[in-house]
């Protein structure tokens, strides 16, 4: 398949590009490089520095590269910022995606894979989260992703678009060979921050909340390896052959891991002590989010290759220890 990877220079997108190549597909990357890294994409992959909302530019690429499937990873994903600057999120995550979809329909490209999120569930009543768990986002970030899910459903019905919307839990880890990995600026995610605290790049890690109703008082999350996420995107291709197919699938390991468990795993993997500061809760953090990913297993035959936090943290450590300054070290 010729696959346009929108946001292919970002964290998850760049890993998916690699997996597409390994599976024998032909990725083409579109990325505005606002957050993406040119060095995260191999030089042999066609690369277009363009805006996903630019229908003319996207249309030209869809045509010239004979694109069969579009994967869309490009979104702003800072929950706190989405609360303080909601229009930035509505324009970039929702409106720009609608332009991308319209450019696709104009070129008769009707297969789409979308990066959605467990943030669409808000604070779930029941755990683990299944796809039918009510979606009630508690911030604009989650709302913009849910808005796109709804637009996709309607577009599938009206125009025969076939799509998969993957609801990611906490994407984590890095390529097994340590060549690409996570490099956000600013970084807000737990695992890279804990690694920085272990190496002394940061003075400590703040634990946001130690009084949650969880076994050790810290939040539970479901850390799923970025290459496992990527493989699901490829496994769904067969399902997109049917016009109008609509798939909503959770992608997680199903195993909850606490903040304290992440810290002790980083200490074990790095062999270094992590200085910890117990801090107040961070606004908007649900106490526990973890997936029931049985649907992806049944429908796609998806099996995670990194089922435990230690194997995921090992890959993150390989990347961060070789590239303490991220892509600036490449
Ligand atoms: N945490 C800390 N200290 C830190 C950073 C994080 O204790 O310095 C805690 C958080 O409170 C949370 C856990 O570590 O309990 C994980 O936090 P992350 O910021 O790494 O990830 P989130 O669970 O907040 O966010 C993830 C995705 C988002 C998505 C969100 C849905 O990264 O894109 O899940 O809730 F929106």
PDB file of N, CA, C and O in Angstrom, residues 18 37-43 177-181 183 319 322-323 325-330:
ATOM      1  N   UNK A  18       8.389   3.436  10.203  1.00  0.00           N
ATOM      2  CA  UNK A  18       9.343   2.322  10.255  1.00  0.00           C
ATOM      3  C   UNK A  18       8.647   0.974  10.100  1.00  0.00           C
ATOM      4  O   UNK A  18       9.086   0.101   9.367  1.00  0.00           O
ATOM      5  N   UNK A  37      10.268  15.868  13.898  1.00  0.00           N
ATOM      6  CA  UNK A  37      11.717  15.982  13.697  1.00  0.00           C
ATOM      7  C   UNK A  37      12.055  15.379  12.335  1.00  0.00           C
ATOM      8  O   UNK A  37      11.781  14.199  12.102  1.00  0.00           O
ATOM      9  N   UNK A  38      12.670  16.175  11.488  1.00  0.00           N
ATOM     10  CA  UNK A  38      13.044  15.665  10.161  1.00  0.00           C
ATOM     11  C   UNK A  38      13.928  14.432  10.293  1.00  0.00           C
ATOM     12  O   UNK A  38      13.816  13.481   9.494  1.00  0.00           O
ATOM     13  N   UNK A  39      14.783  14.419  11.324  1.00  0.00           N
ATOM     14  CA  UNK A  39      15.725  13.305  11.504  1.00  0.00           C
ATOM     15  C   UNK A  39      15.035  12.011  11.941  1.00  0.00           C
ATOM     16  O   UNK A  39      15.646  10.948  11.929  1.00  0.00           O
ATOM     17  N   UNK A  40      13.761  12.112  12.298  1.00  0.00           N
ATOM     18  CA  UNK A  40      13.044  10.897  12.706  1.00  0.00           C
ATOM     19  C   UNK A  40      12.568  10.091  11.496  1.00  0.00           C
ATOM     20  O   UNK A  40      12.088   8.970  11.650  1.00  0.00           O
ATOM     21  N   UNK A  41      12.703  10.692  10.316  1.00  0.00           N
ATOM     22  CA  UNK A  41      12.231  10.017   9.098  1.00  0.00           C
ATOM     23  C   UNK A  41      13.444   9.680   8.230  1.00  0.00           C
ATOM     24  O   UNK A  41      14.263  10.554   7.932  1.00  0.00           O
ATOM     25  N   UNK A  42      13.527   8.431   7.811  1.00  0.00           N
ATOM     26  CA  UNK A  42      14.675   7.994   7.005  1.00  0.00           C
ATOM     27  C   UNK A  42      14.724   8.781   5.690  1.00  0.00           C
ATOM     28  O   UNK A  42      13.683   9.136   5.129  1.00  0.00           O
ATOM     29  N   UNK A  43      15.941   9.049   5.191  1.00  0.00           N
ATOM     30  CA  UNK A  43      16.080   9.865   3.975  1.00  0.00           C
ATOM     31  C   UNK A  43      15.428   9.233   2.741  1.00  0.00           C
ATOM     32  O   UNK A  43      15.083   9.944   1.797  1.00  0.00           O
ATOM     33  N   UNK A 177      15.910  -0.830  18.200  1.00  0.00           N
ATOM     34  CA  UNK A 177      17.333  -0.588  17.907  1.00  0.00           C
ATOM     35  C   UNK A 177      17.818   0.764  18.454  1.00  0.00           C
ATOM     36  O   UNK A 177      18.975   1.142  18.250  1.00  0.00           O
ATOM     37  N   UNK A 178      16.942   1.506  19.126  1.00  0.00           N
ATOM     38  CA  UNK A 178      17.370   2.756  19.772  1.00  0.00           C
ATOM     39  C   UNK A 178      17.595   3.911  18.807  1.00  0.00           C
ATOM     40  O   UNK A 178      18.109   4.955  19.196  1.00  0.00           O
ATOM     41  N   UNK A 179      17.180   3.771  17.549  1.00  0.00           N
ATOM     42  CA  UNK A 179      17.500   4.811  16.568  1.00  0.00           C
ATOM     43  C   UNK A 179      16.494   5.954  16.528  1.00  0.00           C
ATOM     44  O   UNK A 179      16.833   7.064  16.137  1.00  0.00           O
ATOM     45  N   UNK A 180      15.243   5.665  16.869  1.00  0.00           N
ATOM     46  CA  UNK A 180      14.256   6.749  16.989  1.00  0.00           C
ATOM     47  C   UNK A 180      13.528   6.583  18.321  1.00  0.00           C
ATOM     48  O   UNK A 180      13.483   5.477  18.883  1.00  0.00           O
ATOM     49  N   UNK A 181      12.962   7.689  18.816  1.00  0.00           N
ATOM     50  CA  UNK A 181      12.317   7.604  20.124  1.00  0.00           C
ATOM     51  C   UNK A 181      11.503   8.851  20.408  1.00  0.00           C
ATOM     52  O   UNK A 181      11.099   9.569  19.485  1.00  0.00           O
ATOM     53  N   UNK A 183      10.794  12.546  21.748  1.00  0.00           N
ATOM     54  CA  UNK A 183      11.481  13.829  21.923  1.00  0.00           C
ATOM     55  C   UNK A 183      10.458  14.944  21.775  1.00  0.00           C
ATOM     56  O   UNK A 183      10.196  15.420  20.679  1.00  0.00           O
ATOM     57  N   UNK A 319      16.981   4.521  23.947  1.00  0.00           N
ATOM     58  CA  UNK A 319      16.931   5.764  23.166  1.00  0.00           C
ATOM     59  C   UNK A 319      17.486   6.942  23.965  1.00  0.00           C
ATOM     60  O   UNK A 319      18.371   7.669  23.515  1.00  0.00           O
ATOM     61  N   UNK A 322      21.272   6.966  24.733  1.00  0.00           N
ATOM     62  CA  UNK A 322      22.121   7.259  23.566  1.00  0.00           C
ATOM     63  C   UNK A 322      21.881   8.684  23.050  1.00  0.00           C
ATOM     64  O   UNK A 322      22.739   9.249  22.361  1.00  0.00           O
ATOM     65  N   UNK A 323      20.703   9.259  23.351  1.00  0.00           N
ATOM     66  CA  UNK A 323      20.342  10.591  22.828  1.00  0.00           C
ATOM     67  C   UNK A 323      19.786  11.444  23.963  1.00  0.00           C
ATOM     68  O   UNK A 323      18.590  11.759  23.980  1.00  0.00           O
ATOM     69  N   UNK A 325      19.825  14.454  24.482  1.00  0.00           N
ATOM     70  CA  UNK A 325      19.184  15.678  23.989  1.00  0.00           C
ATOM     71  C   UNK A 325      18.261  15.393  22.812  1.00  0.00           C
ATOM     72  O   UNK A 325      18.018  16.263  21.970  1.00  0.00           O
ATOM     73  N   UNK A 326      17.770  14.182  22.720  1.00  0.00           N
ATOM     74  CA  UNK A 326      16.829  13.821  21.668  1.00  0.00           C
ATOM     75  C   UNK A 326      17.465  13.885  20.293  1.00  0.00           C
ATOM     76  O   UNK A 326      18.634  13.526  20.113  1.00  0.00           O
ATOM     77  N   UNK A 327      16.689  14.392  19.319  1.00  0.00           N
ATOM     78  CA  UNK A 327      17.184  14.405  17.933  1.00  0.00           C
ATOM     79  C   UNK A 327      18.336  15.388  17.734  1.00  0.00           C
ATOM     80  O   UNK A 327      19.045  15.301  16.733  1.00  0.00           O
ATOM     81  N   UNK A 328      18.537  16.301  18.679  1.00  0.00           N
ATOM     82  CA  UNK A 328      19.690  17.200  18.584  1.00  0.00           C
ATOM     83  C   UNK A 328      20.992  16.391  18.648  1.00  0.00           C
ATOM     84  O   UNK A 328      22.040  16.849  18.198  1.00  0.00           O
ATOM     85  N   UNK A 329      20.927  15.160  19.169  1.00  0.00           N
ATOM     86  CA  UNK A 329      22.128  14.314  19.268  1.00  0.00           C
ATOM     87  C   UNK A 329      22.324  13.419  18.040  1.00  0.00           C
ATOM     88  O   UNK A 329      23.175  12.531  18.052  1.00  0.00           O
ATOM     89  N   UNK A 330      21.496  13.600  17.027  1.00  0.00           N
ATOM     90  CA  UNK A 330      21.620  12.702  15.880  1.00  0.00           C
ATOM     91  C   UNK A 330      22.283  13.371  14.703  1.00  0.00           C
ATOM     92  O   UNK A 330      22.223  14.558  14.537  1.00  0.00           O
TER      93      UNK A 330
END
